Short mmCIF file of C-alpha atoms (C1' of nucleotides) in Angstrom, two decimals:
data_model
loop_
_atom_site.label_atom_id
_atom_site.label_comp_id
_atom_site.label_asym_id
_atom_site.label_seq_id
_atom_site.Cartn_x
_atom_site.Cartn_y
_atom_site.Cartn_z
CA UNK A 1054 31.71 -26.37 4.23
CA UNK A 1055 27.89 -25.59 4.21
CA UNK A 1056 27.18 -21.80 3.40
CA UNK A 1057 24.28 -20.06 5.49
CA UNK A 1058 20.96 -20.11 4.05
CA UNK A 1059 20.26 -16.50 4.08
CA UNK A 1060 16.59 -17.02 3.05
CA UNK A 1061 15.95 -18.50 6.46
CA UNK A 1062 17.62 -15.99 8.47
CA UNK A 1063 15.61 -13.42 6.63
CA UNK A 1064 12.43 -15.58 7.24
CA UNK A 1065 13.09 -16.11 11.26
CA UNK A 1066 13.47 -12.22 11.27
CA UNK A 1067 10.63 -11.21 9.30
CA UNK A 1068 8.25 -13.73 10.98
CA UNK A 1069 9.57 -12.71 14.43
CA UNK A 1070 8.29 -8.96 13.14
CA UNK A 1071 4.82 -10.24 12.04
CA UNK A 1072 3.98 -12.24 15.35
CA UNK A 1073 5.02 -8.96 17.55
CA UNK A 1074 3.17 -6.77 15.29
CA UNK A 1075 0.37 -9.00 15.47
CA UNK A 1076 0.39 -10.45 18.97
CA UNK A 1077 2.63 -8.43 20.81
CA UNK A 1078 6.12 -8.92 21.92
CA UNK A 1079 4.74 -10.76 25.22
CA UNK A 1080 3.65 -13.56 23.02
CA UNK A 1081 6.56 -14.40 20.70
CA UNK A 1082 8.38 -17.63 21.71
CA UNK A 1083 11.18 -19.01 20.24
CA UNK A 1084 9.25 -22.29 19.29
CA UNK A 1085 6.44 -20.33 18.06
CA UNK A 1086 8.76 -18.45 15.99
CA UNK A 1087 10.82 -21.56 14.74
CA UNK A 1088 7.85 -23.35 13.39
CA UNK A 1089 6.14 -20.22 11.72
CA UNK A 1090 9.55 -19.48 10.26
CA UNK A 1091 9.40 -23.50 9.08
CA UNK A 1092 12.79 -23.68 10.91
CA UNK A 1093 14.32 -25.95 13.79
CA UNK A 1094 14.58 -24.20 17.15
CA UNK A 1095 18.15 -25.16 16.96
CA UNK A 1096 18.79 -22.98 13.78
CA UNK A 1097 17.70 -19.87 15.70
CA UNK A 1098 20.10 -20.60 18.27
CA UNK A 1099 22.82 -21.20 15.47
CA UNK A 1100 22.55 -17.56 14.59
CA UNK A 1101 21.53 -16.06 17.93
CA UNK A 1102 23.12 -16.62 21.26
CA UNK A 1103 19.91 -16.73 23.31
CA UNK A 1104 16.16 -14.94 22.97
CA UNK A 1105 17.59 -11.82 24.40
CA UNK A 1106 20.65 -11.37 21.75
CA UNK A 1107 18.06 -12.12 19.16
CA UNK A 1108 15.50 -9.32 20.21
CA UNK A 1109 18.11 -7.12 20.64
CA UNK A 1110 19.83 -7.35 17.30
CA UNK A 1111 16.35 -7.59 15.59
CA UNK A 1112 15.74 -4.13 17.39
CA UNK A 1113 18.91 -2.67 16.62
CA UNK A 1114 20.01 -3.58 13.02
CA UNK A 1115 16.93 -4.54 11.44
CA UNK A 1116 14.53 -2.10 12.65
CA UNK A 1117 16.69 0.71 13.90
CA UNK A 1118 19.39 0.44 11.64
CA UNK A 1119 16.96 0.31 8.54
CA UNK A 1120 15.08 3.14 9.95
CA UNK A 1121 18.11 5.36 10.48
CA UNK A 1122 18.83 4.86 6.44
CA UNK A 1123 15.56 5.82 5.49
CA UNK A 1124 15.18 8.71 7.48
CA UNK A 1125 18.59 10.24 6.44
CA UNK A 1126 17.67 9.88 2.83
CA UNK A 1127 18.44 13.17 0.79
CA UNK A 1128 18.56 14.93 4.30
CA UNK A 1129 21.89 16.74 5.14
CA UNK A 1130 22.67 18.96 8.20
CA UNK A 1131 22.92 22.15 6.36
CA UNK A 1132 19.41 22.26 5.36
CA UNK A 1133 17.17 25.23 5.99
CA UNK A 1134 15.24 24.33 9.27
CA UNK A 1135 11.63 24.02 7.96
CA UNK A 1136 13.05 22.14 5.26
CA UNK A 1137 15.27 19.63 6.84
CA UNK A 1138 12.19 18.91 9.52
CA UNK A 1139 9.80 18.28 6.89
CA UNK A 1140 12.36 16.09 5.04
CA UNK A 1141 12.49 13.92 7.99
CA UNK A 1142 8.70 13.66 8.42
CA UNK A 1143 8.03 12.87 5.01
CA UNK A 1144 10.80 9.87 4.96
CA UNK A 1145 9.72 8.54 8.18
CA UNK A 1146 5.97 8.29 7.01
CA UNK A 1147 7.11 6.81 3.74
CA UNK A 1148 9.39 4.20 5.57
CA UNK A 1149 6.74 3.23 7.95
CA UNK A 1150 3.76 3.01 5.53
CA UNK A 1151 5.98 0.27 3.67
CA UNK A 1152 7.18 -1.35 6.83
CA UNK A 1153 4.27 -1.43 8.92
CA UNK A 1154 5.44 -4.21 11.16
CA UNK A 1155 8.72 -2.42 12.11
CA UNK A 1156 6.46 0.20 13.31
CA UNK A 1157 5.31 -1.97 16.55
CA UNK A 1158 8.76 -2.69 17.58
CA UNK A 1159 9.93 0.50 17.41
CA UNK A 1160 7.50 1.35 19.81
CA UNK A 1161 8.25 -1.28 21.83
CA UNK A 1162 11.63 0.13 22.27
CA UNK A 1163 9.87 3.21 24.37
CA UNK A 1164 8.69 0.56 26.99
CA UNK A 1165 10.27 -2.38 27.09
CA UNK A 1166 13.18 -2.27 29.68
CA UNK A 1167 15.03 -4.83 27.51
CA UNK A 1168 15.14 -2.81 24.28
CA UNK A 1169 15.31 0.53 25.94
CA UNK A 1170 18.53 -0.42 27.57
CA UNK A 1171 19.83 -1.88 24.05
CA UNK A 1172 18.96 1.59 22.56
CA UNK A 1173 20.61 3.59 25.19
CA UNK A 1174 23.83 1.35 25.08
CA UNK A 1175 24.10 1.59 21.39
CA UNK A 1176 23.34 5.37 21.57
CA UNK A 1177 26.17 5.67 23.99
CA UNK A 1178 28.67 3.64 22.55
CA UNK A 1179 28.15 4.80 18.87
CA UNK A 1180 27.84 8.30 19.89
CA UNK A 1181 24.15 9.78 18.98
CA UNK A 1182 22.50 7.35 16.93
CA UNK A 1183 21.12 9.87 14.70
CA UNK A 1184 24.34 12.16 14.40
CA UNK A 1185 23.24 14.15 11.59
CA UNK A 1186 19.83 15.47 12.87
CA UNK A 1187 21.83 16.26 16.16
CA UNK A 1188 24.18 18.60 14.07
CA UNK A 1189 21.26 19.64 12.15
CA UNK A 1190 19.40 21.06 15.41
CA UNK A 1191 22.85 22.25 17.13
CA UNK A 1192 23.33 24.18 13.74
CA UNK A 1193 20.13 26.12 13.99
CA UNK A 1194 20.32 26.64 17.59
CA UNK A 1195 23.27 28.29 17.59
CA UNK A 1196 22.32 30.64 14.38
CA UNK A 1197 19.52 31.68 16.71
CA UNK A 1198 16.84 30.50 13.99
CA UNK A 1199 15.13 28.54 16.70
CA UNK A 1200 14.60 29.23 20.45
CA UNK A 1201 17.15 27.64 22.89
CA UNK A 1202 16.20 24.36 24.27
CA UNK A 1203 17.99 21.25 25.10
CA UNK A 1204 18.32 18.95 21.94
CA UNK A 1205 16.36 16.12 23.83
CA UNK A 1206 13.34 18.90 23.88
CA UNK A 1207 13.73 19.59 20.29
CA UNK A 1208 13.24 15.70 19.34
CA UNK A 1209 10.32 15.67 21.46
CA UNK A 1210 8.48 18.69 19.85
CA UNK A 1211 9.72 17.88 16.06
CA UNK A 1212 9.34 14.16 16.11
CA UNK A 1213 7.08 12.68 18.74
CA UNK A 1214 3.75 14.42 17.23
CA UNK A 1215 5.07 12.36 13.91
CA UNK A 1216 4.97 8.60 15.62
CA UNK A 1217 1.63 9.56 17.01
CA UNK A 1218 0.32 10.49 13.42
CA UNK A 1219 1.91 7.53 12.03
CA UNK A 1220 0.03 5.30 14.71
CA UNK A 1221 -3.18 7.08 14.12
CA UNK A 1222 -2.66 6.63 10.43
CA UNK A 1223 -2.57 2.61 10.63
CA UNK A 1224 -5.63 2.45 13.04
CA UNK A 1225 -7.65 4.14 10.33
CA UNK A 1226 -6.23 1.76 7.36
CA UNK A 1227 -9.08 -0.53 8.24
CA UNK A 1228 -11.67 2.08 8.44
CA UNK A 1229 -13.65 3.99 5.97
CA UNK A 1230 -11.94 7.41 5.71
CA UNK A 1231 -8.23 8.03 6.40
CA UNK A 1232 -8.17 11.34 8.40
CA UNK A 1233 -4.16 11.05 8.17
CA UNK A 1234 -3.67 12.68 4.85
CA UNK A 1235 -0.62 14.12 3.34
CA UNK A 1236 -2.02 17.43 4.00
CA UNK A 1237 -2.93 16.76 7.57
CA UNK A 1238 0.98 15.59 7.86
CA UNK A 1239 2.27 18.57 6.06
CA UNK A 1240 0.19 20.80 8.24
CA UNK A 1241 1.07 19.40 11.68
CA UNK A 1242 4.89 19.23 10.55
CA UNK A 1243 4.52 23.25 9.52
CA UNK A 1244 2.90 23.67 13.03
CA UNK A 1245 5.73 21.92 14.98
CA UNK A 1246 8.41 23.78 13.18
CA UNK A 1247 6.64 27.10 13.67
CA UNK A 1248 6.52 26.74 17.31
CA UNK A 1249 10.27 26.80 17.29
CA UNK A 1250 10.89 29.45 15.29
CA UNK A 1251 11.96 32.56 17.11
CA UNK B 1137 -18.57 -13.97 56.21
CA UNK B 1138 -14.91 -13.38 55.73
CA UNK B 1139 -14.35 -9.69 54.16
CA UNK B 1140 -12.00 -8.69 51.51
CA UNK B 1141 -8.67 -7.78 52.26
CA UNK B 1142 -8.25 -4.88 50.28
CA UNK B 1143 -4.58 -4.66 51.09
CA UNK B 1144 -4.16 -7.46 49.05
CA UNK B 1145 -5.80 -6.29 46.04
CA UNK B 1146 -4.01 -3.17 45.93
CA UNK B 1147 -0.54 -5.03 46.42
CA UNK B 1148 -1.31 -7.32 43.59
CA UNK B 1149 -1.83 -4.21 41.57
CA UNK B 1150 1.10 -2.20 42.56
CA UNK B 1151 3.59 -5.08 42.42
CA UNK B 1152 2.45 -5.73 39.21
CA UNK B 1153 3.21 -2.42 37.94
CA UNK B 1154 6.55 -2.35 39.65
CA UNK B 1155 7.61 -5.79 37.90
CA UNK B 1156 6.34 -4.19 34.29
CA UNK B 1157 8.45 -1.23 34.92
CA UNK B 1158 11.68 -3.00 36.02
CA UNK B 1159 11.51 -6.10 33.94
CA UNK B 1160 8.64 -5.50 31.22
CA UNK B 1161 5.24 -6.68 30.31
CA UNK B 1162 7.03 -9.57 28.50
CA UNK B 1163 8.34 -10.72 31.88
CA UNK B 1164 5.49 -10.61 34.16
CA UNK B 1165 4.15 -14.15 35.25
CA UNK B 1166 1.12 -14.83 37.42
CA UNK B 1167 3.13 -16.74 39.59
CA UNK B 1168 5.90 -14.52 39.85
CA UNK B 1169 3.46 -11.65 40.63
CA UNK B 1170 1.97 -13.94 43.48
CA UNK B 1171 4.95 -14.65 44.92
CA UNK B 1172 6.02 -10.88 44.89
CA UNK B 1173 2.85 -9.73 46.16
CA UNK B 1174 2.50 -12.35 49.01
CA UNK B 1175 -0.44 -14.02 47.58
CA UNK B 1176 -1.50 -17.50 46.43
CA UNK B 1177 -1.97 -17.72 42.70
CA UNK B 1178 -5.21 -18.73 43.27
CA UNK B 1179 -6.26 -15.34 44.81
CA UNK B 1180 -5.56 -13.45 41.96
CA UNK B 1181 -7.55 -15.71 40.14
CA UNK B 1182 -10.79 -15.14 42.21
CA UNK B 1183 -10.17 -11.14 41.59
CA UNK B 1184 -9.60 -11.59 37.86
CA UNK B 1185 -10.68 -13.95 35.26
CA UNK B 1186 -7.44 -14.71 33.67
CA UNK B 1187 -4.10 -12.77 32.95
CA UNK B 1188 -5.74 -10.80 30.01
CA UNK B 1189 -8.53 -9.96 32.08
CA UNK B 1190 -6.09 -8.74 35.01
CA UNK B 1191 -4.01 -6.70 32.42
CA UNK B 1192 -6.69 -4.88 30.58
CA UNK B 1193 -7.89 -4.06 34.48
CA UNK B 1194 -4.84 -2.80 35.17
CA UNK B 1195 -4.37 -0.96 32.14
CA UNK B 1196 -7.83 0.78 32.20
CA UNK B 1197 -9.00 1.36 35.79
CA UNK B 1198 -5.78 1.62 37.55
CA UNK B 1199 -3.54 3.75 34.97
CA UNK B 1200 -5.78 5.04 32.24
CA UNK B 1201 -8.47 5.89 35.04
CA UNK B 1202 -6.49 7.39 37.57
CA UNK B 1203 -4.27 9.53 34.92
CA UNK B 1204 -7.52 10.82 33.75
CA UNK B 1205 -8.61 11.99 36.93
CA UNK B 1206 -5.20 14.01 37.80
CA UNK B 1207 -4.77 15.43 34.40
CA UNK B 1208 -8.30 17.14 34.62
CA UNK B 1209 -8.02 18.54 37.84
CA UNK B 1210 -8.63 22.31 37.70
CA UNK B 1211 -8.98 22.00 34.09
CA UNK B 1212 -12.12 23.03 32.22
CA UNK B 1213 -12.99 23.32 28.53
CA UNK B 1214 -13.44 26.94 28.54
CA UNK B 1215 -9.98 28.09 29.52
CA UNK B 1216 -7.88 30.09 27.31
CA UNK B 1217 -5.86 27.69 24.88
CA UNK B 1218 -2.26 28.46 26.08
CA UNK B 1219 -3.66 28.12 29.87
CA UNK B 1220 -5.54 24.87 29.02
CA UNK B 1221 -2.51 23.28 27.39
CA UNK B 1222 -0.20 24.51 30.00
CA UNK B 1223 -2.65 22.68 32.72
CA UNK B 1224 -2.64 19.67 31.10
CA UNK B 1225 1.17 19.80 30.64
CA UNK B 1226 1.88 20.40 34.61
CA UNK B 1227 -0.86 18.25 35.93
CA UNK B 1228 0.72 15.05 33.78
CA UNK B 1229 4.13 16.18 34.78
CA UNK B 1230 3.13 15.94 38.32
CA UNK B 1231 1.30 12.92 37.94
CA UNK B 1232 3.93 10.89 36.38
CA UNK B 1233 6.55 12.16 38.80
CA UNK B 1234 4.65 10.85 41.84
CA UNK B 1235 3.59 7.55 39.93
CA UNK B 1236 6.43 6.61 37.87
CA UNK B 1237 5.41 2.97 37.64
CA UNK B 1238 2.30 3.93 35.91
CA UNK B 1239 4.43 5.54 33.07
CA UNK B 1240 5.62 2.41 31.60
CA UNK B 1241 2.27 0.49 31.48
CA UNK B 1242 1.26 3.93 29.80
CA UNK B 1243 3.75 3.41 27.05
CA UNK B 1244 2.68 -0.40 26.69
CA UNK B 1245 -0.76 0.74 25.80
CA UNK B 1246 0.80 2.23 22.66
CA UNK B 1247 2.74 -0.83 21.75
CA UNK B 1248 0.82 -3.91 22.79
CA UNK B 1249 -1.92 -5.04 20.78
CA UNK B 1250 -3.68 -6.41 23.62
CA UNK B 1251 -3.80 -3.13 25.63
CA UNK B 1252 -4.03 -1.08 22.51
CA UNK B 1253 -7.29 -2.93 21.52
CA UNK B 1254 -8.60 -2.60 25.31
CA UNK B 1255 -8.08 1.29 24.93
CA UNK B 1256 -9.97 1.78 21.71
CA UNK B 1257 -12.64 -0.67 23.04
CA UNK B 1258 -13.26 1.38 25.92
CA UNK B 1259 -12.67 4.95 23.86
CA UNK B 1260 -15.66 3.91 21.67
CA UNK B 1261 -17.76 2.44 24.32
CA UNK B 1262 -17.60 5.55 26.43
CA UNK B 1263 -17.11 8.00 24.11
CA UNK B 1264 -14.04 9.80 23.93
CA UNK B 1265 -11.97 8.96 26.85
CA UNK B 1266 -10.88 12.81 27.36
CA UNK B 1267 -13.79 14.03 26.32
CA UNK B 1268 -13.17 17.55 28.46
CA UNK B 1269 -9.94 17.82 26.45
CA UNK B 1270 -11.70 17.01 23.08
CA UNK B 1271 -14.35 19.75 23.83
CA UNK B 1272 -11.39 22.21 24.54
CA UNK B 1273 -9.75 21.50 21.29
CA UNK B 1274 -13.10 21.97 19.22
CA UNK B 1275 -14.28 24.90 20.83
CA UNK B 1276 -10.90 26.76 20.43
CA UNK B 1277 -10.93 25.35 16.50
CA UNK B 1278 -14.18 26.53 16.07
CA UNK B 1279 -13.43 30.00 17.53
CA UNK B 1280 -10.73 30.25 15.10
CA UNK B 1281 -8.18 30.32 17.96
CA UNK B 1282 -5.88 27.41 16.37
CA UNK B 1283 -5.22 26.32 12.73
CA UNK B 1284 -8.04 23.72 11.54
CA UNK B 1285 -6.89 20.29 11.82
CA UNK B 1286 -8.04 17.00 12.78
CA UNK B 1287 -8.44 16.71 16.83
CA UNK B 1288 -5.93 13.47 16.44
CA UNK B 1289 -3.26 15.87 14.93
CA UNK B 1290 -3.96 18.29 17.83
CA UNK B 1291 -3.29 15.65 19.99
CA UNK B 1292 0.04 14.31 18.34
CA UNK B 1293 1.23 17.78 18.33
CA UNK B 1294 0.15 19.13 22.08
CA UNK B 1295 0.99 15.84 24.14
CA UNK B 1296 3.27 13.54 22.33
CA UNK B 1297 6.22 15.83 23.12
CA UNK B 1298 5.26 15.97 26.63
CA UNK B 1299 5.60 12.14 27.07
CA UNK B 1300 8.94 11.92 25.18
CA UNK B 1301 10.12 14.81 27.88
CA UNK B 1302 8.62 12.97 30.85
CA UNK B 1303 10.57 9.67 29.64
CA UNK B 1304 13.58 11.63 29.27
CA UNK B 1305 12.96 13.19 32.63
CA UNK B 1306 13.09 9.42 34.13
CA UNK B 1307 16.16 8.78 32.08
CA UNK B 1308 17.89 11.49 33.97
CA UNK B 1309 16.90 10.89 37.38
CA UNK B 1310 20.05 8.51 37.74
CA UNK B 1311 22.31 11.16 36.29
CA UNK B 1312 24.32 13.85 38.04
CA UNK B 1313 22.11 16.88 36.06
CA UNK B 1314 18.74 17.10 35.22
CA UNK B 1315 17.80 18.57 31.86
CA UNK B 1316 14.17 18.44 32.03
CA UNK B 1317 13.63 21.24 34.37
CA UNK B 1318 10.37 23.12 34.86
CA UNK B 1319 11.77 25.84 32.62
CA UNK B 1320 12.22 23.52 29.88
CA UNK B 1321 9.08 21.79 30.05
CA UNK B 1322 7.05 25.23 30.37
CA UNK B 1323 9.33 26.49 26.83
CA UNK B 1324 8.43 23.39 25.04
CA UNK B 1325 4.83 23.61 25.99
CA UNK B 1326 4.89 27.37 24.92
CA UNK B 1327 6.62 26.12 21.67
CA UNK B 1328 3.94 23.79 20.72
CA UNK B 1329 1.30 26.17 21.65
CA UNK B 1330 2.73 28.62 19.77
CA UNK B 1331 2.77 26.29 16.77
CA UNK B 1332 -0.72 25.97 16.65
CA UNK B 1333 -1.90 29.48 17.04
CA UNK B 1334 -3.16 31.17 13.75
"C1'" DC C 1143 35.78 -36.09 3.65
"C1'" DA C 1144 36.02 -32.02 7.02
"C1'" DA C 1145 33.01 -28.95 9.08
"C1'" DA C 1146 29.44 -26.06 9.46
"C1'" DA C 1147 24.46 -25.83 8.93
"C1'" DG C 1148 20.42 -27.87 9.82
"C1'" DT C 1149 17.20 -31.10 12.25
"C1'" DA C 1150 13.96 -33.84 15.17
"C1'" DA C 1151 13.26 -35.05 19.42
"C1'" DG C 1152 14.32 -34.27 23.73
"C1'" DT C 1153 15.04 -31.46 28.41
"C1'" DA C 1154 14.17 -29.04 33.14
"C1'" DA C 1155 11.94 -25.08 34.48
"C1'" DA C 1156 8.44 -21.71 34.47
"C1'" DC C 1157 3.93 -21.29 32.81
"C1'" DA C 1158 -1.20 -20.28 33.48
"C1'" DT C 1159 -4.89 -22.18 35.61
"C1'" DT C 1160 -7.72 -25.27 38.87
"C1'" DC C 1161 -8.56 -28.28 43.01
"C1'" DA C 1162 -9.72 -29.42 47.54
"C1'" DT C 1163 -9.42 -27.26 51.45
"C1'" DT C 1164 -8.87 -24.33 55.26
"C1'" DT C 1165 -9.35 -19.21 57.38
"C1'" DA C 1166 -11.75 -15.59 59.25
"C1'" DC C 1167 -15.72 -13.11 59.71
"C1'" DT C 1168 -21.02 -12.24 59.91
"C1'" DT C 1169 -25.52 -13.69 62.03
"C1'" DA C 1170 -29.01 -15.77 64.06
"C1'" DC C 1171 -30.35 -18.23 67.77
"C1'" DT C 1172 -29.68 -19.40 72.18
"C1'" DA D 1146 -22.92 -12.99 76.46
"C1'" DG D 1147 -21.61 -17.37 74.01
"C1'" DT D 1148 -21.59 -19.92 70.14
"C1'" DA D 1149 -22.71 -22.45 65.95
"C1'" DA D 1150 -23.92 -22.62 61.40
"C1'" DG D 1151 -23.02 -20.31 56.98
"C1'" DT D 1152 -20.12 -18.08 53.47
"C1'" DA D 1153 -17.11 -15.68 50.92
"C1'" DA D 1154 -11.62 -15.10 51.14
"C1'" DA D 1155 -7.91 -16.99 50.51
"C1'" DT D 1156 -4.85 -20.78 50.18
"C1'" DG D 1157 -0.83 -24.69 48.89
"C1'" DA D 1158 -0.04 -27.98 45.96
"C1'" DA D 1159 -1.18 -30.05 41.68
"C1'" DT D 1160 -2.82 -30.01 36.66
"C1'" DG D 1161 -1.37 -30.08 32.01
"C1'" DT D 1162 1.27 -27.11 28.78
"C1'" DT D 1163 4.45 -24.27 26.82
"C1'" DT D 1164 8.91 -22.02 27.58
"C1'" DA D 1165 13.98 -21.35 26.42
"C1'" DC D 1166 17.41 -23.90 25.27
"C1'" DT D 1167 20.29 -28.72 24.09
"C1'" DT D 1168 21.80 -33.35 22.58
"C1'" DA D 1169 22.73 -36.48 19.07
"C1'" DC D 1170 22.32 -36.82 14.38
"C1'" DT D 1171 21.81 -35.99 9.38
"C1'" DT D 1172 22.65 -33.04 5.19
"C1'" DT D 1173 24.90 -30.06 2.15
"C1'" DT D 1174 28.26 -27.81 0.81
"C1'" DG D 1175 33.89 -26.86 -0.33
#
DNA sequence: CAAAAGTAAGTAAACATTCATTTACTTACT
DNA sequence: AGTAAGTAAATGAATGTTTACTTACTTTTG
């Protein structure tokens, strides 16, 4: 039996991310993708059921999955609060700096109903997607280290600014001066942490 | 001369927002829109040059423009820091609660390259889009009330969590219990403010 | 040679956009 | 007050193109 050519699978996924980042999800077509990945359209349909299936797998496995791995590196739920949050910030920043194309699809996950639904389904089926972070937050809440809020609010306060700053970082890569320096990032992280400490 | 039917123009825009919110920007087609708005496809092309022109105007005029108005209500740059930020939070929350469909296109503005570019162009051409907020932040920075950071970082820390919470609010409207209450919102707002105070 | 991987060349449906025409109203003249 | 000319608004049907997806065939391996 003829074995799968993994290079082709990889090409399909990475070129898709590139098109999405450059032209937007709304301009990604299967034919365009096949042509750009130097593959017949049918090849994509051997690997994925249909466009929806492809996009969901791209989003969940490729982007969310690899981000989760990267963000959890050297993180554990028993860390001190400031230290743990900082670790997540620096892991995330490094990850997206190295994988710029992933960032855009990640953002689409917050707007596109298709991807949003896929994310929620996955979250429900597998328990919380980022379980260690959830534990970490619960732990510090119960220990009385931080003010009492729903976990969703902790996530919003601690990590939403990070994504905004990463976006700002990318927008400045083409301009003469980068304003999102490591120091700005560290200071911002400290600020959101201080806001939650009791 | 036959007068313009403003209801039709309004229908086109509001139905477009509805389709985007329910099916995603990637599933909005001009023909589908025309049919749903009970209008001939040609009618849309009398009012807008092409699809791109339509989407950009929808995003800038309808969504960003009306949000800017709503968020600035009873806000002025001389307000105290905590008070000013709180005003923006409550204005924003009220606005999106009443205009749920606007929220999704707003989010697309952060992912779609087309809308993102339109936003930046507008921002550059007209000076900062939210000038009073910009002034407000500069003022408090110069007065030494808050830690020194680029304005982009203030915006990220102070307002990115708000959008996350609004999203969370919408996701809980269909569930038995709403976790994003006015109290959670107020406490979160206080937390992000406290993080920036010197 | 069995069998899955891969392909080139399709398909019908949906796409953005345009054409030729009709509609609805104002205005200027009776 | 009645009406016909003038005009922008609005349209339904059609344009050629692109879409997601398939069919019928070839290649590449164990």
